[in-house]
mmCIF file of C-alpha atoms in Angstrom:
data_model
loop_
_atom_site.group_PDB
_atom_site.id
_atom_site.type_symbol
_atom_site.label_atom_id
_atom_site.label_comp_id
_atom_site.label_asym_id
_atom_site.label_seq_id
_atom_site.Cartn_x
_atom_site.Cartn_y
_atom_site.Cartn_z
ATOM 1 C CA MET A 1 -10.665 24.237 -5.282
ATOM 2 C CA GLU A 2 -14.203 24.839 -4.684
ATOM 3 C CA SER A 3 -15.123 25.951 -1.141
ATOM 4 C CA VAL A 4 -18.314 26.108 0.888
ATOM 5 C CA GLN A 5 -19.353 28.277 3.819
ATOM 6 C CA SER A 6 -19.934 26.053 6.747
ATOM 7 C CA SER A 7 -22.748 26.441 9.192
ATOM 8 C CA GLU A 8 -22.460 26.098 12.975
ATOM 9 C CA PHE A 9 -21.539 22.487 13.702
ATOM 10 C CA GLU A 10 -18.875 20.524 15.480
ATOM 11 C CA VAL A 11 -17.658 16.997 15.920
ATOM 12 C CA GLU A 12 -17.451 15.126 19.125
ATOM 13 C CA GLN A 13 -14.173 15.433 20.744
ATOM 14 C CA GLU A 14 -12.540 15.016 24.139
ATOM 15 C CA GLU A 15 -13.272 17.570 26.685
ATOM 16 C CA GLY A 16 -11.206 20.705 26.202
ATOM 17 C CA TYR A 17 -10.675 20.195 22.507
ATOM 18 C CA SER A 18 -14.086 20.850 21.071
ATOM 19 C CA LYS A 19 -14.342 23.933 18.869
ATOM 20 C CA PRO A 20 -17.124 24.781 16.529
ATOM 21 C CA ILE A 21 -16.589 25.753 12.829
ATOM 22 C CA THR A 22 -18.295 29.117 12.668
ATOM 23 C CA SER A 23 -20.140 30.538 9.700
ATOM 24 C CA HIS A 24 -17.437 32.998 8.719
ATOM 25 C CA GLU A 25 -14.829 30.195 8.209
ATOM 26 C CA SER A 26 -14.279 29.150 4.545
ATOM 27 C CA VAL A 27 -13.681 25.406 4.431
ATOM 28 C CA PRO A 28 -12.448 23.835 1.209
ATOM 29 C CA TYR A 29 -14.676 20.914 0.073
ATOM 30 C CA LYS A 30 -13.174 17.373 0.270
ATOM 31 C CA THR A 31 -9.611 18.510 1.289
ATOM 32 C CA VAL A 32 -7.540 19.002 4.323
ATOM 33 C CA THR A 33 -7.015 22.327 5.983
ATOM 34 C CA TYR A 34 -5.825 23.462 9.440
ATOM 35 C CA SER A 35 -7.014 25.980 12.075
ATOM 36 C CA GLY A 36 -6.271 27.131 15.540
ATOM 37 C CA GLU A 37 -3.073 28.455 17.105
ATOM 38 C CA GLY A 38 -0.318 26.250 15.979
ATOM 39 C CA ASP A 39 -2.622 24.528 13.446
ATOM 40 C CA GLN A 40 -3.712 22.052 16.166
ATOM 41 C CA TYR A 41 -7.080 21.537 14.504
ATOM 42 C CA VAL A 42 -7.435 19.558 11.211
ATOM 43 C CA ILE A 43 -10.505 20.019 8.931
ATOM 44 C CA ILE A 44 -11.317 17.048 6.740
ATOM 45 C CA ASP A 45 -14.461 17.261 4.484
ATOM 46 C CA ASN A 46 -15.939 19.959 6.666
ATOM 47 C CA LYS A 47 -15.387 18.113 9.953
ATOM 48 C CA LYS A 48 -12.922 19.374 12.493
ATOM 49 C CA TYR A 49 -10.621 17.078 14.573
ATOM 50 C CA HIS A 50 -7.865 17.638 17.006
ATOM 51 C CA ARG A 51 -4.527 16.251 15.644
ATOM 52 C CA HIS A 52 -4.342 13.600 18.349
ATOM 53 C CA GLU A 53 -7.716 12.226 17.268
ATOM 54 C CA LEU A 54 -6.436 11.286 13.784
ATOM 55 C CA MET A 55 -4.418 8.381 12.461
ATOM 56 C CA GLN A 56 -0.969 9.594 11.293
ATOM 57 C CA ALA A 57 0.631 8.219 8.208
ATOM 58 C CA PHE A 58 1.825 4.766 9.093
ATOM 59 C CA GLY A 59 3.117 1.844 7.118
ATOM 60 C CA GLY A 60 1.588 -0.662 9.569
ATOM 61 C CA THR A 61 -1.921 0.438 8.481
ATOM 62 C CA PHE A 62 -0.946 1.348 4.904
ATOM 63 C CA ASN A 63 -2.442 4.675 5.594
ATOM 64 C CA PRO A 64 -0.481 7.446 3.804
ATOM 65 C CA GLY A 65 -1.828 10.546 5.616
ATOM 66 C CA LEU A 66 -3.998 12.015 8.296
ATOM 67 C CA ALA A 67 -7.338 10.285 8.493
ATOM 68 C CA PRO A 68 -10.088 9.708 11.043
ATOM 69 C CA TYR A 69 -10.073 6.401 12.777
ATOM 70 C CA PRO A 70 -12.439 3.847 11.138
ATOM 71 C CA LYS A 71 -15.898 3.798 12.719
ATOM 72 C CA HIS A 72 -16.011 -0.059 12.561
ATOM 73 C CA GLN A 73 -13.824 -1.838 15.122
ATOM 74 C CA PHE A 74 -12.227 -4.121 12.507
ATOM 75 C CA GLY A 75 -8.816 -5.697 12.966
ATOM 76 C CA ASN A 76 -5.872 -4.358 10.940
ATOM 77 C CA ALA A 77 -6.426 -6.057 7.613
ATOM 78 C CA ALA A 78 -3.494 -4.078 6.175
ATOM 79 C CA ALA A 79 -1.019 -6.230 8.128
ATOM 80 C CA LEU A 80 -2.515 -9.380 6.625
ATOM 81 C CA GLY A 81 -2.317 -7.888 3.052
ATOM 82 C CA LEU A 82 1.232 -6.846 3.530
ATOM 83 C CA CYS A 83 2.285 -10.296 4.779
ATOM 84 C CA GLY A 84 0.539 -11.763 1.781
ATOM 85 C CA THR A 85 2.434 -9.764 -0.681
ATOM 86 C CA ALA A 86 5.762 -9.968 1.236
ATOM 87 C CA PHE A 87 5.611 -13.782 1.395
ATOM 88 C CA SER A 88 4.793 -14.032 -2.393
ATOM 89 C CA ALA A 89 7.533 -11.489 -3.355
ATOM 90 C CA PHE A 90 10.100 -13.413 -1.426
ATOM 91 C CA ILE A 91 9.376 -16.827 -2.908
ATOM 92 C CA ILE A 92 8.862 -15.583 -6.479
ATOM 93 C CA GLY A 93 11.874 -13.205 -6.128
ATOM 94 C CA MET A 94 14.081 -16.132 -5.117
ATOM 95 C CA PHE A 95 12.838 -17.982 -8.169
ATOM 96 C CA PHE A 96 13.715 -15.141 -10.494
ATOM 97 C CA ALA A 97 17.003 -14.779 -8.782
ATOM 98 C CA ASN A 98 17.708 -18.418 -9.696
ATOM 99 C CA SER A 99 18.643 -19.152 -6.050
ATOM 100 C CA MET A 100 20.048 -22.703 -5.491
ATOM 101 C CA GLY A 101 19.441 -23.334 -9.188
ATOM 102 C CA ILE A 102 15.664 -23.587 -8.814
ATOM 103 C CA LYS A 103 13.894 -23.192 -12.137
ATOM 104 C CA ALA A 104 10.493 -24.721 -11.599
ATOM 105 C CA PRO A 105 8.107 -22.116 -9.993
ATOM 106 C CA ASN A 106 5.421 -24.629 -9.001
ATOM 107 C CA VAL A 107 5.730 -24.041 -5.161
ATOM 108 C CA GLY A 108 5.754 -20.343 -5.526
ATOM 109 C CA VAL A 109 2.625 -20.359 -7.715
ATOM 110 C CA GLY A 110 0.396 -21.826 -5.071
ATOM 111 C CA ILE A 111 1.574 -19.223 -2.513
ATOM 112 C CA ALA A 112 1.109 -16.401 -5.080
ATOM 113 C CA VAL A 113 -2.363 -17.471 -5.990
ATOM 114 C CA PHE A 114 -3.806 -18.173 -2.456
ATOM 115 C CA TYR A 115 -1.813 -15.960 -0.089
ATOM 116 C CA GLY A 116 -0.600 -13.161 -2.262
ATOM 117 C CA GLY A 117 -3.750 -13.244 -4.381
ATOM 118 C CA LEU A 118 -6.855 -14.431 -2.658
ATOM 119 C CA ILE A 119 -5.983 -13.398 0.891
ATOM 120 C CA GLN A 120 -4.576 -10.011 -0.119
ATOM 121 C CA PHE A 121 -7.585 -9.295 -2.185
ATOM 122 C CA LEU A 122 -9.879 -10.119 0.687
ATOM 123 C CA SER A 123 -7.762 -7.758 3.038
ATOM 124 C CA GLY A 124 -8.153 -5.025 0.447
ATOM 125 C CA VAL A 125 -11.935 -5.426 0.491
ATOM 126 C CA TRP A 126 -11.807 -5.278 4.298
ATOM 127 C CA GLU A 127 -9.755 -2.028 4.040
ATOM 128 C CA LEU A 128 -12.231 -0.368 1.753
ATOM 129 C CA ALA A 129 -15.040 -1.343 4.303
ATOM 130 C CA ALA A 130 -12.959 0.361 7.002
ATOM 131 C CA GLY A 131 -12.557 3.532 5.015
ATOM 132 C CA ASN A 132 -8.916 3.193 3.961
ATOM 133 C CA THR A 133 -9.106 3.956 0.212
ATOM 134 C CA PHE A 134 -5.319 3.796 -0.379
ATOM 135 C CA ALA A 135 -4.879 0.383 1.222
ATOM 136 C CA GLY A 136 -8.046 -0.940 -0.371
ATOM 137 C CA THR A 137 -7.017 0.065 -3.777
ATOM 138 C CA ALA A 138 -3.470 -1.272 -3.355
ATOM 139 C CA PHE A 139 -4.465 -4.675 -1.846
ATOM 140 C CA THR A 140 -7.368 -5.561 -4.111
ATOM 141 C CA SER A 141 -5.240 -4.560 -7.118
ATOM 142 C CA TYR A 142 -2.107 -6.498 -6.036
ATOM 143 C CA GLY A 143 -4.265 -9.417 -5.062
ATOM 144 C CA ALA A 144 -5.495 -9.425 -8.722
ATOM 145 C CA PHE A 145 -1.903 -9.141 -9.879
ATOM 146 C CA TRP A 146 -0.810 -12.217 -8.026
ATOM 147 C CA LEU A 147 -3.823 -14.127 -9.192
ATOM 148 C CA SER A 148 -3.301 -13.185 -12.854
ATOM 149 C CA PHE A 149 0.456 -13.645 -12.599
ATOM 150 C CA GLY A 150 0.151 -17.047 -11.010
ATOM 151 C CA SER A 151 -2.196 -18.147 -13.788
ATOM 152 C CA VAL A 152 0.579 -17.611 -16.351
ATOM 153 C CA PHE A 153 2.372 -20.657 -14.832
ATOM 154 C CA ILE A 154 -0.771 -22.836 -14.467
ATOM 155 C CA PRO A 155 -1.179 -25.086 -17.603
ATOM 156 C CA ALA A 156 -4.920 -25.155 -17.259
ATOM 157 C CA PHE A 157 -5.154 -21.510 -18.211
ATOM 158 C CA GLY A 158 -3.441 -22.313 -21.495
ATOM 159 C CA ILE A 159 -1.252 -19.148 -21.418
ATOM 160 C CA GLY A 160 2.040 -21.004 -21.888
ATOM 161 C CA LYS A 161 0.590 -23.205 -24.559
ATOM 162 C CA ALA A 162 -0.573 -20.153 -26.581
ATOM 163 C CA TYR A 163 3.043 -19.051 -26.808
ATOM 164 C CA ALA A 164 4.577 -22.490 -27.071
ATOM 165 C CA GLU A 165 5.857 -21.856 -30.669
ATOM 166 C CA ASP A 166 7.252 -18.395 -29.862
ATOM 167 C CA PRO A 167 8.631 -18.160 -26.315
ATOM 168 C CA VAL A 168 10.293 -14.744 -27.091
ATOM 169 C CA GLN A 169 6.838 -13.329 -27.770
ATOM 170 C CA MET A 170 5.679 -14.664 -24.313
ATOM 171 C CA ASN A 171 8.611 -12.867 -22.732
ATOM 172 C CA HIS A 172 7.658 -9.673 -24.388
ATOM 173 C CA ALA A 173 3.981 -10.026 -23.400
ATOM 174 C CA ILE A 174 4.973 -10.612 -19.718
ATOM 175 C CA GLY A 175 7.309 -7.667 -19.970
ATOM 176 C CA PHE A 176 4.356 -5.435 -21.031
ATOM 177 C CA PHE A 177 2.227 -6.876 -18.308
ATOM 178 C CA LEU A 178 4.864 -5.976 -15.616
ATOM 179 C CA LEU A 179 5.493 -2.541 -17.271
ATOM 180 C CA ALA A 180 1.793 -1.689 -16.795
ATOM 181 C CA TRP A 181 1.941 -2.709 -13.171
ATOM 182 C CA GLY A 182 5.109 -0.557 -12.776
ATOM 183 C CA ILE A 183 3.166 2.458 -14.071
ATOM 184 C CA PHE A 184 0.198 1.823 -11.717
ATOM 185 C CA THR A 185 2.560 1.380 -8.809
ATOM 186 C CA THR A 186 4.277 4.617 -9.620
ATOM 187 C CA ILE A 187 0.990 6.330 -9.313
ATOM 188 C CA LEU A 188 0.481 4.898 -5.879
ATOM 189 C CA TRP A 189 4.057 5.729 -4.937
ATOM 190 C CA SER A 190 3.456 9.438 -5.711
ATOM 191 C CA CYS A 191 0.849 9.322 -2.856
ATOM 192 C CA THR A 192 3.370 8.194 -0.261
ATOM 193 C CA PHE A 193 5.799 11.229 -0.058
ATOM 194 C CA LYS A 194 3.847 12.636 2.859
ATOM 195 C CA SER A 195 4.014 9.384 4.720
ATOM 196 C CA THR A 196 6.801 7.525 6.441
ATOM 197 C CA VAL A 197 10.321 6.453 5.340
ATOM 198 C CA ALA A 198 9.408 2.674 5.503
ATOM 199 C CA PHE A 199 6.084 3.277 3.723
ATOM 200 C CA ASN A 200 7.706 5.170 0.935
ATOM 201 C CA ILE A 201 10.578 2.655 0.485
ATOM 202 C CA ALA A 202 7.998 -0.211 0.451
ATOM 203 C CA VAL A 203 6.106 1.120 -2.484
ATOM 204 C CA GLY A 204 9.171 2.542 -4.219
ATOM 205 C CA SER A 205 11.061 -0.694 -4.105
ATOM 206 C CA LEU A 206 8.034 -2.321 -5.727
ATOM 207 C CA VAL A 207 8.148 0.173 -8.547
ATOM 208 C CA LEU A 208 11.782 -0.678 -9.079
ATOM 209 C CA THR A 209 11.003 -4.431 -9.030
ATOM 210 C CA PHE A 210 8.318 -4.045 -11.711
ATOM 211 C CA PHE A 211 10.447 -1.915 -13.978
ATOM 212 C CA VAL A 212 13.494 -4.013 -13.762
ATOM 213 C CA LEU A 213 11.625 -7.271 -14.396
ATOM 214 C CA ALA A 214 9.796 -5.697 -17.234
ATOM 215 C CA SER A 215 12.969 -4.583 -18.834
ATOM 216 C CA GLY A 216 14.468 -8.035 -18.392
ATOM 217 C CA TYR A 217 11.513 -9.764 -20.115
ATOM 218 C CA ILE A 218 11.263 -7.183 -22.885
ATOM 219 C CA ALA A 219 14.991 -7.337 -23.596
ATOM 220 C CA ASP A 220 15.176 -11.041 -23.149
ATOM 221 C CA SER A 221 17.811 -10.525 -20.605
ATOM 222 C CA PRO A 222 18.178 -13.341 -18.015
ATOM 223 C CA LYS A 223 20.664 -11.136 -15.984
ATOM 224 C CA THR A 224 18.177 -8.233 -15.699
ATOM 225 C CA ILE A 225 15.412 -10.672 -14.698
ATOM 226 C CA ARG A 226 17.755 -12.134 -12.090
ATOM 227 C CA ALA A 227 18.421 -8.529 -10.761
ATOM 228 C CA GLY A 228 14.727 -7.939 -10.577
ATOM 229 C CA GLY A 229 14.352 -11.100 -8.519
ATOM 230 C CA ILE A 230 16.972 -9.901 -6.060
ATOM 231 C CA ILE A 231 15.177 -6.495 -5.701
ATOM 232 C CA ALA A 232 11.946 -8.344 -5.118
ATOM 233 C CA VAL A 233 13.511 -10.291 -2.270
ATOM 234 C CA ALA A 234 14.859 -7.052 -0.780
ATOM 235 C CA HIS A 235 11.357 -5.435 -1.253
ATOM 236 C CA SER A 236 9.757 -8.328 0.685
ATOM 237 C CA PHE A 237 11.743 -7.555 3.801
ATOM 238 C CA VAL A 238 10.650 -3.941 3.659
ATOM 239 C CA ILE A 239 6.991 -5.039 3.320
ATOM 240 C CA TRP A 240 7.489 -7.439 6.199
ATOM 241 C CA TYR A 241 8.821 -4.565 8.384
ATOM 242 C CA ASN A 242 5.656 -2.621 7.639
ATOM 243 C CA ALA A 243 3.613 -5.699 8.397
ATOM 244 C CA PHE A 244 5.390 -6.051 11.707
ATOM 245 C CA ALA A 245 4.728 -2.444 12.491
ATOM 246 C CA GLY A 246 0.986 -3.139 12.086
ATOM 247 C CA VAL A 247 0.780 -6.052 14.520
ATOM 248 C CA ALA A 248 3.504 -5.349 17.158
ATOM 249 C CA THR A 249 2.240 -3.211 20.060
ATOM 250 C CA LYS A 250 3.532 -2.466 23.588
ATOM 251 C CA GLU A 251 0.999 -4.978 24.764
ATOM 252 C CA ASN A 252 2.274 -7.998 22.743
ATOM 253 C CA SER A 253 5.900 -7.305 21.945
ATOM 254 C CA TYR A 254 9.117 -5.852 23.454
ATOM 255 C CA ILE A 255 9.974 -4.578 20.066
ATOM 256 C CA THR A 256 7.826 -2.005 18.174
ATOM 257 C CA CYS A 257 8.645 0.047 15.028
ATOM 258 C CA ALA A 258 9.313 3.773 15.194
ATOM 259 C CA VAL A 259 7.386 6.045 12.874
ATOM 260 C CA MET A 260 9.832 8.054 10.747
ATOM 261 C CA PRO A 261 7.774 10.648 8.898
ATOM 262 C CA LEU A 262 8.920 12.040 5.587
ATOM 263 C CA LYS A 263 6.863 15.218 6.385
ATOM 264 C CA ASP A 264 6.396 17.050 9.611
ATOM 265 C CA TYR A 265 2.652 17.525 9.861
ATOM 266 C CA GLN A 266 3.067 20.074 12.537
ATOM 267 C CA SER A 267 4.748 22.551 10.274
#
């Protein structure tokens, strides 16, 4: 990793915690390093922070690691994005699970397109503006997923009509579509192993959902598709938990979510 020699500069910090980065310190470029006794200082892109000044990995903000707080005082768009995907995953998951014998997905399509798609996409754009690259990438991508997946069930798009004479081919096509999303989600999941238990399970359960559903469509197996629907429903509750963590505070709720880190950042 390329490193640069920093000149004399420091970041505004609370009284008693300000410490300059001197010229003899080698600071890796665009990475995270630590300094001070007990590694109480964190250096991110040549800027030094005290640990208490940084956001920890937290499912409620969909932030997988240490990061400075956003400069703009935006609301927590991650909670909105999480709610959108949880709601859509629950409804569509119940449909795939064939709950109560429901076979027509029409009600779920509207939710998927507007809440899971449009609203989640907008929350991702908001997160990018706030500096949260992970959440911005995830929410804009999954917003696009729900928009595109919902279009499969909307006659005006002509997707179902194109495969009308060969429904097996359509199942295989949907399977490949879901498989690609499973691969993409696995890439994101690999970035959550330094985060929290709930955060990691949220993305990991989505990986499982995509691969099981993809397998079901490619193998033309209704039982496997139903299993994928059940996993999607379970996934939705994990996502709702992370969303609740992002909106519940000691000021507005008697119940808040504990942060359970997978990695001890103090080590």
